[in-house]
PDB file of C-alpha atoms in Angstrom:
ATOM      1  CA  MET A   1      80.534  40.763 -50.325  1.00  0.00           C
ATOM      2  CA  THR A   2      81.623  44.378 -49.945  1.00  0.00           C
ATOM      3  CA  PHE A   3      79.512  47.454 -49.534  1.00  0.00           C
ATOM      4  CA  PRO A   4      79.925  50.418 -51.869  1.00  0.00           C
ATOM      5  CA  TYR A   5      80.201  53.108 -49.263  1.00  0.00           C
ATOM      6  CA  GLN A   6      82.460  56.112 -49.343  1.00  0.00           C
ATOM      7  CA  LEU A   7      86.160  55.709 -49.693  1.00  0.00           C
ATOM      8  CA  THR A   8      87.902  56.245 -46.381  1.00  0.00           C
ATOM      9  CA  PHE A   9      89.665  59.385 -47.663  1.00  0.00           C
ATOM     10  CA  ILE A  10      86.865  61.053 -49.656  1.00  0.00           C
ATOM     11  CA  ARG A  11      83.701  62.567 -48.203  1.00  0.00           C
ATOM     12  CA  ASP A  12      80.545  63.940 -49.767  1.00  0.00           C
ATOM     13  CA  THR A  13      79.379  67.486 -49.208  1.00  0.00           C
ATOM     14  CA  PHE A  14      76.534  67.878 -46.727  1.00  0.00           C
ATOM     15  CA  THR A  15      73.952  68.503 -49.477  1.00  0.00           C
ATOM     16  CA  THR A  16      75.064  65.482 -51.528  1.00  0.00           C
ATOM     17  CA  ALA A  17      75.129  63.263 -48.446  1.00  0.00           C
ATOM     18  CA  PHE A  18      71.643  64.435 -47.448  1.00  0.00           C
ATOM     19  CA  VAL A  19      70.213  63.742 -50.927  1.00  0.00           C
ATOM     20  CA  LYS A  20      71.799  60.287 -51.114  1.00  0.00           C
ATOM     21  CA  ASN A  21      70.540  59.280 -47.683  1.00  0.00           C
ATOM     22  CA  LEU A  22      67.084  60.670 -48.459  1.00  0.00           C
ATOM     23  CA  ILE A  23      66.903  58.579 -51.651  1.00  0.00           C
ATOM     24  CA  VAL A  24      68.040  55.441 -49.820  1.00  0.00           C
ATOM     25  CA  ALA A  25      65.585  56.041 -46.965  1.00  0.00           C
ATOM     26  CA  LEU A  26      62.663  56.577 -49.369  1.00  0.00           C
ATOM     27  CA  VAL A  27      63.559  53.410 -51.286  1.00  0.00           C
ATOM     28  CA  TRP A  28      63.712  51.494 -48.002  1.00  0.00           C
ATOM     29  CA  LEU A  29      60.316  52.832 -46.914  1.00  0.00           C
ATOM     30  CA  THR A  30      58.776  51.922 -50.284  1.00  0.00           C
ATOM     31  CA  LEU A  31      60.160  48.393 -50.312  1.00  0.00           C
ATOM     32  CA  THR A  32      59.329  47.893 -46.646  1.00  0.00           C
ATOM     33  CA  TYR A  33      55.703  48.818 -47.333  1.00  0.00           C
ATOM     34  CA  ILE A  34      55.540  46.473 -50.344  1.00  0.00           C
ATOM     35  CA  ASN A  35      57.226  43.588 -48.529  1.00  0.00           C
ATOM     36  CA  GLY A  36      55.144  44.175 -45.404  1.00  0.00           C
ATOM     37  CA  THR A  37      51.963  44.002 -47.493  1.00  0.00           C
ATOM     38  CA  LEU A  38      53.134  40.768 -49.130  1.00  0.00           C
ATOM     39  CA  VAL A  39      53.935  39.211 -45.752  1.00  0.00           C
ATOM     40  CA  ALA A  40      50.592  40.340 -44.293  1.00  0.00           C
ATOM     41  CA  THR A  41      48.752  38.885 -47.307  1.00  0.00           C
ATOM     42  CA  PHE A  42      50.537  35.558 -46.837  1.00  0.00           C
ATOM     43  CA  PHE A  43      49.843  35.248 -43.113  1.00  0.00           C
ATOM     44  CA  ARG A  44      46.186  36.286 -43.411  1.00  0.00           C
ATOM     45  CA  HIS A  45      45.248  33.401 -45.702  1.00  0.00           C
ATOM     46  CA  GLN A  46      45.542  29.768 -44.687  1.00  0.00           C
ATOM     47  CA  THR A  47      45.760  28.608 -48.301  1.00  0.00           C
ATOM     48  CA  PHE A  48      49.345  29.878 -48.578  1.00  0.00           C
ATOM     49  CA  TYR A  49      50.471  28.012 -45.448  1.00  0.00           C
ATOM     50  CA  GLU A  50      49.982  24.685 -47.228  1.00  0.00           C
ATOM     51  CA  ASP A  51      51.738  25.544 -50.497  1.00  0.00           C
ATOM     52  CA  PRO A  52      55.561  25.062 -50.577  1.00  0.00           C
ATOM     53  CA  ARG A  53      55.777  27.508 -53.472  1.00  0.00           C
ATOM     54  CA  TYR A  54      54.481  30.424 -51.412  1.00  0.00           C
ATOM     55  CA  ILE A  55      56.331  29.385 -48.265  1.00  0.00           C
ATOM     56  CA  LEU A  56      59.631  29.604 -50.154  1.00  0.00           C
ATOM     57  CA  PHE A  57      58.520  32.894 -51.689  1.00  0.00           C
ATOM     58  CA  ILE A  58      57.641  34.558 -48.389  1.00  0.00           C
ATOM     59  CA  HIS A  59      60.900  33.285 -46.898  1.00  0.00           C
ATOM     60  CA  MET A  60      62.764  35.110 -49.678  1.00  0.00           C
ATOM     61  CA  VAL A  61      60.702  38.281 -49.147  1.00  0.00           C
ATOM     62  CA  ILE A  62      61.492  38.319 -45.408  1.00  0.00           C
ATOM     63  CA  ASN A  63      65.149  37.481 -46.096  1.00  0.00           C
ATOM     64  CA  ASP A  64      65.465  40.315 -48.638  1.00  0.00           C
ATOM     65  CA  ALA A  65      63.738  42.732 -46.245  1.00  0.00           C
ATOM     66  CA  ILE A  66      66.332  41.916 -43.558  1.00  0.00           C
ATOM     67  CA  GLN A  67      69.188  42.236 -46.049  1.00  0.00           C
ATOM     68  CA  LEU A  68      67.920  45.579 -47.294  1.00  0.00           C
ATOM     69  CA  THR A  69      67.407  46.943 -43.768  1.00  0.00           C
ATOM     70  CA  VAL A  70      70.904  45.935 -42.645  1.00  0.00           C
ATOM     71  CA  THR A  71      72.722  47.295 -45.714  1.00  0.00           C
ATOM     72  CA  ILE A  72      70.802  50.581 -45.653  1.00  0.00           C
ATOM     73  CA  THR A  73      71.445  50.921 -41.903  1.00  0.00           C
ATOM     74  CA  LEU A  74      75.158  50.517 -42.565  1.00  0.00           C
ATOM     75  CA  PHE A  75      74.964  53.011 -45.417  1.00  0.00           C
ATOM     76  CA  ILE A  76      73.364  55.674 -43.206  1.00  0.00           C
ATOM     77  CA  LEU A  77      75.644  54.940 -40.241  1.00  0.00           C
ATOM     78  CA  SER A  78      78.670  55.443 -42.486  1.00  0.00           C
ATOM     79  CA  TYR A  79      77.521  59.057 -42.931  1.00  0.00           C
ATOM     80  CA  ILE A  80      76.439  59.742 -39.358  1.00  0.00           C
ATOM     81  CA  PHE A  81      79.330  58.158 -37.443  1.00  0.00           C
ATOM     82  CA  TYR A  82      81.744  57.256 -40.250  1.00  0.00           C
ATOM     83  CA  LYS A  83      83.354  54.631 -37.982  1.00  0.00           C
ATOM     84  CA  ILE A  84      81.435  52.259 -35.710  1.00  0.00           C
ATOM     85  CA  ASN A  85      82.331  49.690 -33.055  1.00  0.00           C
ATOM     86  CA  VAL A  86      84.017  46.610 -34.548  1.00  0.00           C
ATOM     87  CA  SER A  87      81.722  44.173 -32.693  1.00  0.00           C
ATOM     88  CA  PHE A  88      78.598  45.858 -34.079  1.00  0.00           C
ATOM     89  CA  CYS A  89      80.224  45.976 -37.519  1.00  0.00           C
ATOM     90  CA  CYS A  90      80.906  42.213 -37.376  1.00  0.00           C
ATOM     91  CA  PHE A  91      77.258  41.557 -36.565  1.00  0.00           C
ATOM     92  CA  PHE A  92      75.935  43.785 -39.373  1.00  0.00           C
ATOM     93  CA  ILE A  93      78.378  42.416 -41.945  1.00  0.00           C
ATOM     94  CA  LEU A  94      77.637  38.767 -41.130  1.00  0.00           C
ATOM     95  CA  VAL A  95      73.849  39.248 -41.229  1.00  0.00           C
ATOM     96  CA  ALA A  96      74.194  41.045 -44.566  1.00  0.00           C
ATOM     97  CA  VAL A  97      76.402  38.274 -45.945  1.00  0.00           C
ATOM     98  CA  PHE A  98      74.099  35.478 -44.767  1.00  0.00           C
ATOM     99  CA  THR A  99      70.971  37.082 -46.206  1.00  0.00           C
ATOM    100  CA  THR A 100      72.730  37.969 -49.470  1.00  0.00           C
ATOM    101  CA  ARG A 101      73.832  34.352 -49.921  1.00  0.00           C
ATOM    102  CA  ASN A 102      70.342  33.090 -49.046  1.00  0.00           C
ATOM    103  CA  THR A 103      68.655  34.750 -52.015  1.00  0.00           C
ATOM    104  CA  PRO A 104      70.252  32.774 -54.891  1.00  0.00           C
ATOM    105  CA  VAL A 105      70.045  29.462 -52.987  1.00  0.00           C
ATOM    106  CA  ASN A 106      66.368  30.147 -52.254  1.00  0.00           C
ATOM    107  CA  LEU A 107      65.878  30.827 -55.983  1.00  0.00           C
ATOM    108  CA  ALA A 108      67.290  27.386 -56.744  1.00  0.00           C
ATOM    109  CA  GLY A 109      64.863  25.799 -54.272  1.00  0.00           C
ATOM    110  CA  MET A 110      61.910  27.603 -55.872  1.00  0.00           C
ATOM    111  CA  ALA A 111      63.011  26.517 -59.356  1.00  0.00           C
ATOM    112  CA  ILE A 112      63.235  22.880 -58.259  1.00  0.00           C
ATOM    113  CA  GLU A 113      59.733  23.086 -56.743  1.00  0.00           C
ATOM    114  CA  ARG A 114      58.365  24.411 -60.062  1.00  0.00           C
ATOM    115  CA  TYR A 115      60.202  21.662 -61.950  1.00  0.00           C
ATOM    116  CA  ILE A 116      58.616  18.971 -59.782  1.00  0.00           C
ATOM    117  CA  ALA A 117      55.166  20.587 -60.092  1.00  0.00           C
ATOM    118  CA  ILE A 118      55.314  20.582 -63.910  1.00  0.00           C
ATOM    119  CA  CYS A 119      57.415  17.499 -64.722  1.00  0.00           C
ATOM    120  CA  GLU A 120      56.305  15.261 -61.834  1.00  0.00           C
ATOM    121  CA  PRO A 121      52.771  16.496 -61.098  1.00  0.00           C
ATOM    122  CA  PHE A 122      51.529  13.225 -59.576  1.00  0.00           C
ATOM    123  CA  ARG A 123      54.447  13.076 -57.129  1.00  0.00           C
ATOM    124  CA  HIS A 124      54.511  16.788 -56.297  1.00  0.00           C
ATOM    125  CA  SER A 125      52.246  16.519 -53.239  1.00  0.00           C
ATOM    126  CA  GLN A 126      54.355  13.645 -51.903  1.00  0.00           C
ATOM    127  CA  ILE A 127      57.756  15.229 -52.529  1.00  0.00           C
ATOM    128  CA  CYS A 128      56.994  18.891 -51.788  1.00  0.00           C
ATOM    129  CA  THR A 129      55.334  18.731 -48.379  1.00  0.00           C
ATOM    130  CA  VAL A 130      55.120  21.653 -45.956  1.00  0.00           C
ATOM    131  CA  ARG A 131      57.387  19.854 -43.483  1.00  0.00           C
ATOM    132  CA  ARG A 132      60.056  19.231 -46.115  1.00  0.00           C
ATOM    133  CA  THR A 133      59.791  22.838 -47.264  1.00  0.00           C
ATOM    134  CA  TYR A 134      60.692  24.089 -43.789  1.00  0.00           C
ATOM    135  CA  MET A 135      63.533  21.552 -43.694  1.00  0.00           C
ATOM    136  CA  VAL A 136      64.791  22.984 -47.004  1.00  0.00           C
ATOM    137  CA  ILE A 137      64.673  26.503 -45.550  1.00  0.00           C
ATOM    138  CA  GLY A 138      66.722  25.274 -42.574  1.00  0.00           C
ATOM    139  CA  LEU A 139      69.200  23.685 -44.989  1.00  0.00           C
ATOM    140  CA  ILE A 140      69.433  26.920 -46.973  1.00  0.00           C
ATOM    141  CA  TRP A 141      70.377  28.835 -43.820  1.00  0.00           C
ATOM    142  CA  PHE A 142      72.907  26.170 -42.798  1.00  0.00           C
ATOM    143  CA  ILE A 143      74.789  26.072 -46.096  1.00  0.00           C
ATOM    144  CA  CYS A 144      74.792  29.894 -46.275  1.00  0.00           C
ATOM    145  CA  VAL A 145      75.834  30.521 -42.661  1.00  0.00           C
ATOM    146  CA  ALA A 146      78.377  27.719 -42.109  1.00  0.00           C
ATOM    147  CA  PRO A 147      81.113  28.862 -44.556  1.00  0.00           C
ATOM    148  CA  ASP A 148      81.048  32.537 -43.574  1.00  0.00           C
ATOM    149  CA  ILE A 149      80.739  32.151 -39.798  1.00  0.00           C
ATOM    150  CA  THR A 150      84.308  30.792 -39.949  1.00  0.00           C
ATOM    151  CA  ASP A 151      85.423  34.354 -40.805  1.00  0.00           C
ATOM    152  CA  LEU A 152      84.381  35.376 -37.315  1.00  0.00           C
ATOM    153  CA  PHE A 153      86.156  32.434 -35.664  1.00  0.00           C
ATOM    154  CA  VAL A 154      89.387  33.127 -37.579  1.00  0.00           C
ATOM    155  CA  THR A 155      89.237  36.813 -36.631  1.00  0.00           C
ATOM    156  CA  LEU A 156      88.582  35.965 -32.973  1.00  0.00           C
ATOM    157  CA  ALA A 157      91.637  33.706 -33.029  1.00  0.00           C
ATOM    158  CA  THR A 158      93.984  36.131 -34.780  1.00  0.00           C
ATOM    159  CA  GLU A 159      92.953  39.553 -33.441  1.00  0.00           C
ATOM    160  CA  SER A 160      93.369  40.888 -29.916  1.00  0.00           C
ATOM    161  CA  LEU A 161      90.366  41.678 -27.714  1.00  0.00           C
ATOM    162  CA  SER A 162      91.123  45.402 -27.969  1.00  0.00           C
ATOM    163  CA  PHE A 163      90.472  45.224 -31.730  1.00  0.00           C
ATOM    164  CA  PHE A 164      86.804  44.389 -31.087  1.00  0.00           C
ATOM    165  CA  HIS A 165      86.454  47.358 -28.721  1.00  0.00           C
ATOM    166  CA  GLY A 166      87.823  49.777 -31.307  1.00  0.00           C
ATOM    167  CA  SER A 167      86.081  51.559 -34.171  1.00  0.00           C
ATOM    168  CA  VAL A 168      86.389  50.941 -37.877  1.00  0.00           C
ATOM    169  CA  PHE A 169      84.927  52.066 -41.184  1.00  0.00           C
ATOM    170  CA  CYS A 170      82.503  49.183 -41.611  1.00  0.00           C
ATOM    171  CA  LEU A 171      83.648  47.213 -44.646  1.00  0.00           C
ATOM    172  CA  ARG A 172      84.089  43.465 -44.670  1.00  0.00           C
ATOM    173  CA  GLN A 173      87.782  43.687 -45.582  1.00  0.00           C
ATOM    174  CA  ASN A 174      88.389  46.100 -42.688  1.00  0.00           C
ATOM    175  CA  VAL A 175      87.058  43.605 -40.121  1.00  0.00           C
ATOM    176  CA  PHE A 176      87.899  40.176 -41.548  1.00  0.00           C
ATOM    177  CA  LYS A 177      91.408  41.053 -42.696  1.00  0.00           C
ATOM    178  CA  ASP A 178      93.121  37.670 -43.088  1.00  0.00           C
ATOM    179  CA  PRO A 179      94.056  37.270 -46.808  1.00  0.00           C
ATOM    180  CA  ILE A 180      93.115  33.582 -46.706  1.00  0.00           C
ATOM    181  CA  LEU A 181      89.505  34.565 -45.964  1.00  0.00           C
ATOM    182  CA  ALA A 182      89.314  36.526 -49.225  1.00  0.00           C
ATOM    183  CA  TYR A 183      90.370  33.457 -51.242  1.00  0.00           C
ATOM    184  CA  LYS A 184      87.915  31.305 -49.313  1.00  0.00           C
ATOM    185  CA  ARG A 185      85.077  33.753 -50.067  1.00  0.00           C
ATOM    186  CA  GLN A 186      85.901  33.725 -53.777  1.00  0.00           C
ATOM    187  CA  ALA A 187      85.903  29.919 -53.852  1.00  0.00           C
ATOM    188  CA  PHE A 188      82.527  29.663 -52.114  1.00  0.00           C
ATOM    189  CA  ASP A 189      81.050  32.401 -54.325  1.00  0.00           C
ATOM    190  CA  ILE A 190      81.995  30.389 -57.408  1.00  0.00           C
ATOM    191  CA  ILE A 191      80.564  27.171 -55.929  1.00  0.00           C
ATOM    192  CA  TYR A 192      77.294  28.776 -54.804  1.00  0.00           C
ATOM    193  CA  PHE A 193      76.516  30.601 -57.991  1.00  0.00           C
ATOM    194  CA  SER A 194      77.657  27.789 -60.279  1.00  0.00           C
ATOM    195  CA  CYS A 195      75.307  25.364 -58.508  1.00  0.00           C
ATOM    196  CA  VAL A 196      72.394  27.827 -58.612  1.00  0.00           C
ATOM    197  CA  PHE A 197      73.036  28.711 -62.255  1.00  0.00           C
ATOM    198  CA  LEU A 198      73.159  25.057 -63.321  1.00  0.00           C
ATOM    199  CA  THR A 199      69.989  24.346 -61.317  1.00  0.00           C
ATOM    200  CA  LEU A 200      68.105  27.156 -63.056  1.00  0.00           C
ATOM    201  CA  ILE A 201      69.330  26.053 -66.497  1.00  0.00           C
ATOM    202  CA  PHE A 202      68.390  22.413 -65.834  1.00  0.00           C
ATOM    203  CA  THR A 203      64.910  23.186 -64.499  1.00  0.00           C
ATOM    204  CA  TYR A 204      64.216  25.719 -67.260  1.00  0.00           C
ATOM    205  CA  LEU A 205      65.159  23.280 -70.041  1.00  0.00           C
ATOM    206  CA  ARG A 206      63.185  20.402 -68.510  1.00  0.00           C
ATOM    207  CA  ILE A 207      60.073  22.570 -68.112  1.00  0.00           C
ATOM    208  CA  MET A 208      60.483  23.886 -71.666  1.00  0.00           C
ATOM    209  CA  PHE A 209      60.621  20.342 -73.049  1.00  0.00           C
ATOM    210  CA  ALA A 210      57.664  19.354 -70.875  1.00  0.00           C
ATOM    211  CA  ALA A 211      55.634  22.286 -72.199  1.00  0.00           C
ATOM    212  CA  ARG A 212      56.213  21.082 -75.766  1.00  0.00           C
ATOM    213  CA  ALA A 213      55.494  17.430 -75.038  1.00  0.00           C
ATOM    214  CA  ILE A 214      52.390  17.777 -72.874  1.00  0.00           C
ATOM    215  CA  SER A 215      49.225  18.840 -74.656  1.00  0.00           C
ATOM    216  CA  THR A 216      47.499  19.797 -71.388  1.00  0.00           C
ATOM    217  CA  GLU A 217      48.670  22.289 -68.802  1.00  0.00           C
ATOM    218  CA  LYS A 218      50.767  24.084 -71.398  1.00  0.00           C
ATOM    219  CA  THR A 219      49.852  27.426 -69.866  1.00  0.00           C
ATOM    220  CA  SER A 220      51.073  26.336 -66.422  1.00  0.00           C
ATOM    221  CA  ALA A 221      54.315  25.024 -67.883  1.00  0.00           C
ATOM    222  CA  GLN A 222      54.897  28.227 -69.829  1.00  0.00           C
ATOM    223  CA  ARG A 223      54.176  30.336 -66.754  1.00  0.00           C
ATOM    224  CA  ALA A 224      56.617  28.222 -64.697  1.00  0.00           C
ATOM    225  CA  ARG A 225      59.226  28.585 -67.432  1.00  0.00           C
ATOM    226  CA  ASN A 226      58.816  32.368 -67.459  1.00  0.00           C
ATOM    227  CA  THR A 227      59.062  32.450 -63.662  1.00  0.00           C
ATOM    228  CA  ILE A 228      62.379  30.585 -63.783  1.00  0.00           C
ATOM    229  CA  LEU A 229      63.573  33.015 -66.461  1.00  0.00           C
ATOM    230  CA  LEU A 230      62.843  35.873 -64.045  1.00  0.00           C
ATOM    231  CA  HIS A 231      64.708  33.952 -61.352  1.00  0.00           C
ATOM    232  CA  GLY A 232      67.627  33.839 -63.793  1.00  0.00           C
ATOM    233  CA  VAL A 233      67.468  37.622 -64.201  1.00  0.00           C
ATOM    234  CA  GLN A 234      67.371  37.964 -60.415  1.00  0.00           C
ATOM    235  CA  LEU A 235      70.403  35.665 -60.118  1.00  0.00           C
ATOM    236  CA  ALA A 236      72.276  37.687 -62.746  1.00  0.00           C
ATOM    237  CA  MET A 237      71.610  40.856 -60.749  1.00  0.00           C
ATOM    238  CA  CYS A 238      72.862  39.111 -57.594  1.00  0.00           C
ATOM    239  CA  LEU A 239      76.019  38.159 -59.498  1.00  0.00           C
ATOM    240  CA  LEU A 240      76.656  41.840 -60.167  1.00  0.00           C
ATOM    241  CA  SER A 241      77.770  42.230 -56.548  1.00  0.00           C
ATOM    242  CA  TYR A 242      80.799  40.053 -57.316  1.00  0.00           C
ATOM    243  CA  ILE A 243      81.920  41.866 -60.463  1.00  0.00           C
ATOM    244  CA  SER A 244      80.986  45.353 -59.249  1.00  0.00           C
ATOM    245  CA  PRO A 245      84.490  46.119 -57.834  1.00  0.00           C
ATOM    246  CA  SER A 246      85.984  45.527 -61.316  1.00  0.00           C
ATOM    247  CA  VAL A 247      83.233  47.600 -62.949  1.00  0.00           C
ATOM    248  CA  GLU A 248      83.860  50.387 -60.432  1.00  0.00           C
ATOM    249  CA  LEU A 249      87.569  50.342 -61.252  1.00  0.00           C
ATOM    250  CA  VAL A 250      86.924  50.652 -65.001  1.00  0.00           C
ATOM    251  CA  LEU A 251      84.382  53.459 -64.510  1.00  0.00           C
ATOM    252  CA  HIS A 252      86.790  55.233 -62.134  1.00  0.00           C
ATOM    253  CA  LEU A 253      89.436  55.190 -64.873  1.00  0.00           C
ATOM    254  CA  ILE A 254      86.926  56.641 -67.364  1.00  0.00           C
ATOM    255  CA  PHE A 255      85.439  59.169 -64.890  1.00  0.00           C
ATOM    256  CA  PRO A 256      88.263  59.792 -62.380  1.00  0.00           C
ATOM    257  CA  GLY A 257      86.455  62.537 -60.460  1.00  0.00           C
ATOM    258  CA  ARG A 258      83.177  60.662 -59.986  1.00  0.00           C
ATOM    259  CA  ILE A 259      84.079  57.774 -57.691  1.00  0.00           C
ATOM    260  CA  LEU A 260      81.442  58.603 -55.059  1.00  0.00           C
ATOM    261  CA  GLU A 261      78.677  58.904 -57.653  1.00  0.00           C
ATOM    262  CA  ILE A 262      79.815  55.622 -59.251  1.00  0.00           C
ATOM    263  CA  ARG A 263      79.712  53.833 -55.922  1.00  0.00           C
ATOM    264  CA  PHE A 264      76.282  55.196 -55.043  1.00  0.00           C
ATOM    265  CA  ALA A 265      74.845  54.166 -58.440  1.00  0.00           C
ATOM    266  CA  ASN A 266      76.460  50.763 -57.997  1.00  0.00           C
ATOM    267  CA  TYR A 267      74.844  50.423 -54.569  1.00  0.00           C
ATOM    268  CA  LEU A 268      71.379  51.187 -55.944  1.00  0.00           C
ATOM    269  CA  ILE A 269      71.711  48.865 -58.947  1.00  0.00           C
ATOM    270  CA  VAL A 270      73.450  45.925 -57.275  1.00  0.00           C
ATOM    271  CA  TYR A 271      71.972  45.843 -53.765  1.00  0.00           C
ATOM    272  CA  ILE A 272      68.564  47.504 -54.024  1.00  0.00           C
ATOM    273  CA  LEU A 273      67.177  46.998 -57.540  1.00  0.00           C
ATOM    274  CA  PRO A 274      67.117  43.142 -57.357  1.00  0.00           C
ATOM    275  CA  ARG A 275      64.846  43.407 -54.287  1.00  0.00           C
ATOM    276  CA  PHE A 276      62.111  44.897 -56.505  1.00  0.00           C
ATOM    277  CA  LEU A 277      61.892  41.690 -58.553  1.00  0.00           C
ATOM    278  CA  SER A 278      60.451  39.396 -55.877  1.00  0.00           C
ATOM    279  CA  PRO A 279      57.208  41.414 -55.475  1.00  0.00           C
ATOM    280  CA  ILE A 280      56.857  41.542 -59.271  1.00  0.00           C
ATOM    281  CA  ILE A 281      57.362  37.786 -59.767  1.00  0.00           C
ATOM    282  CA  TYR A 282      54.749  36.690 -57.239  1.00  0.00           C
ATOM    283  CA  GLY A 283      52.926  39.773 -56.045  1.00  0.00           C
ATOM    284  CA  VAL A 284      51.942  40.879 -59.551  1.00  0.00           C
ATOM    285  CA  ARG A 285      52.422  37.952 -61.972  1.00  0.00           C
ATOM    286  CA  ASP A 286      51.006  35.130 -59.850  1.00  0.00           C
ATOM    287  CA  LYS A 287      47.201  35.048 -60.262  1.00  0.00           C
ATOM    288  CA  LYS A 288      46.435  33.415 -56.929  1.00  0.00           C
ATOM    289  CA  PHE A 289      48.634  35.705 -54.870  1.00  0.00           C
ATOM    290  CA  ARG A 290      47.531  38.770 -56.850  1.00  0.00           C
ATOM    291  CA  LYS A 291      43.894  37.988 -56.047  1.00  0.00           C
ATOM    292  CA  TYR A 292      44.479  37.928 -52.283  1.00  0.00           C
ATOM    293  CA  PHE A 293      46.940  40.822 -52.511  1.00  0.00           C
ATOM    294  CA  LYS A 294      44.227  43.019 -54.085  1.00  0.00           C
ATOM    295  CA  MET A 295      41.713  41.874 -51.476  1.00  0.00           C
ATOM    296  CA  TYR A 296      44.103  42.896 -48.701  1.00  0.00           C
ATOM    297  CA  LEU A 297      44.732  46.327 -50.237  1.00  0.00           C
ATOM    298  CA  LEU A 298      41.024  46.929 -50.813  1.00  0.00           C
ATOM    299  CA  SER A 299      40.118  45.890 -47.269  1.00  0.00           C
ATOM    300  CA  ASN A 300      42.735  48.275 -45.869  1.00  0.00           C
ATOM    301  CA  SER A 301      41.482  51.076 -48.129  1.00  0.00           C
ATOM    302  CA  CYS A 302      37.869  50.531 -46.989  1.00  0.00           C
ATOM    303  CA  ARG A 303      38.959  50.416 -43.354  1.00  0.00           C
ATOM    304  CA  ASP A 304      40.810  53.734 -43.715  1.00  0.00           C
ATOM    305  CA  LYS A 305      37.750  55.366 -45.290  1.00  0.00           C
ATOM    306  CA  LEU A 306      35.501  54.127 -42.489  1.00  0.00           C
ATOM    307  CA  GLN A 307      37.920  55.468 -39.877  1.00  0.00           C
ATOM    308  CA  ARG A 308      37.879  58.888 -41.556  1.00  0.00           C
ATOM    309  CA  VAL A 309      34.102  58.940 -41.887  1.00  0.00           C
ATOM    310  CA  ALA A 310      33.381  57.729 -38.321  1.00  0.00           C
ATOM    311  CA  PRO A 311      34.614  60.898 -36.492  1.00  0.00           C
ATOM    312  CA  GLN A 312      32.586  63.130 -38.855  1.00  0.00           C
ATOM    313  CA  HIS A 313      29.485  60.980 -38.325  1.00  0.00           C
ATOM    314  CA  ASN A 314      29.896  61.214 -34.546  1.00  0.00           C
ATOM    315  CA  LYS A 315      29.983  64.981 -34.784  1.00  0.00           C
TER     316      LYS A 315
END
């Protein structure tokens, strides 16, 4: 994973830099409000605590919120300080990598849960327990953290201590510089996304066949199928981060004087836009969550009105 920040030898004008950072900050505030509302809705209602589907969903929302905060922090720091301490850069890069990897694997877990709910409805409550759901979340973090934490160990072994006290333009390739690590990352990227892609295809096809064969619960099966389709779109957008360097190169050849604009557009499309899909999939499409989501918004709206009216009434 690399971040589409400025090239080390090209800088934006002050006005352009200000506009770009303002856009990024506003997007972060918007998504933070949406994600915060989703998380608050989840934790305010006991019914979601006992449903593996919503536990996996809220895990992805929190994970994406962390990923978005870290990448946007790095984006803004690249303008303010340009170079930052290598140790801090290592921390930011690793957290961003872990949370970026988590999203597609979490999607696979959610697709499997929907497959069991539709194709094995009588065994769903036995297989998909709350305890096992938290174990799956732990497994997701393990398989996403374990391969990439080795980058840090290799760098600690090959670089001097003074390197970690220095400053660097915070890109992954500027910190974890061993060429072998790049090949290792490519191999794991292929493995991760191939497994997730095959999981989504398998679960989608099985649910589609189940929807045709079962006369009852066709609506639930169709809704689950559509949800997995949206997961597929989300996965495709996550995959863009791995082909974006090639796309940037082609666009740079077509528009040679627009590299900074290309990289900024790439950042918005590849790293920010996919984070809008999670609230849509469950916050808007899911009837149960939408019901409680509206209740939460309405209760907050009523509370705000009462707080505004109370001072005037006291007068």
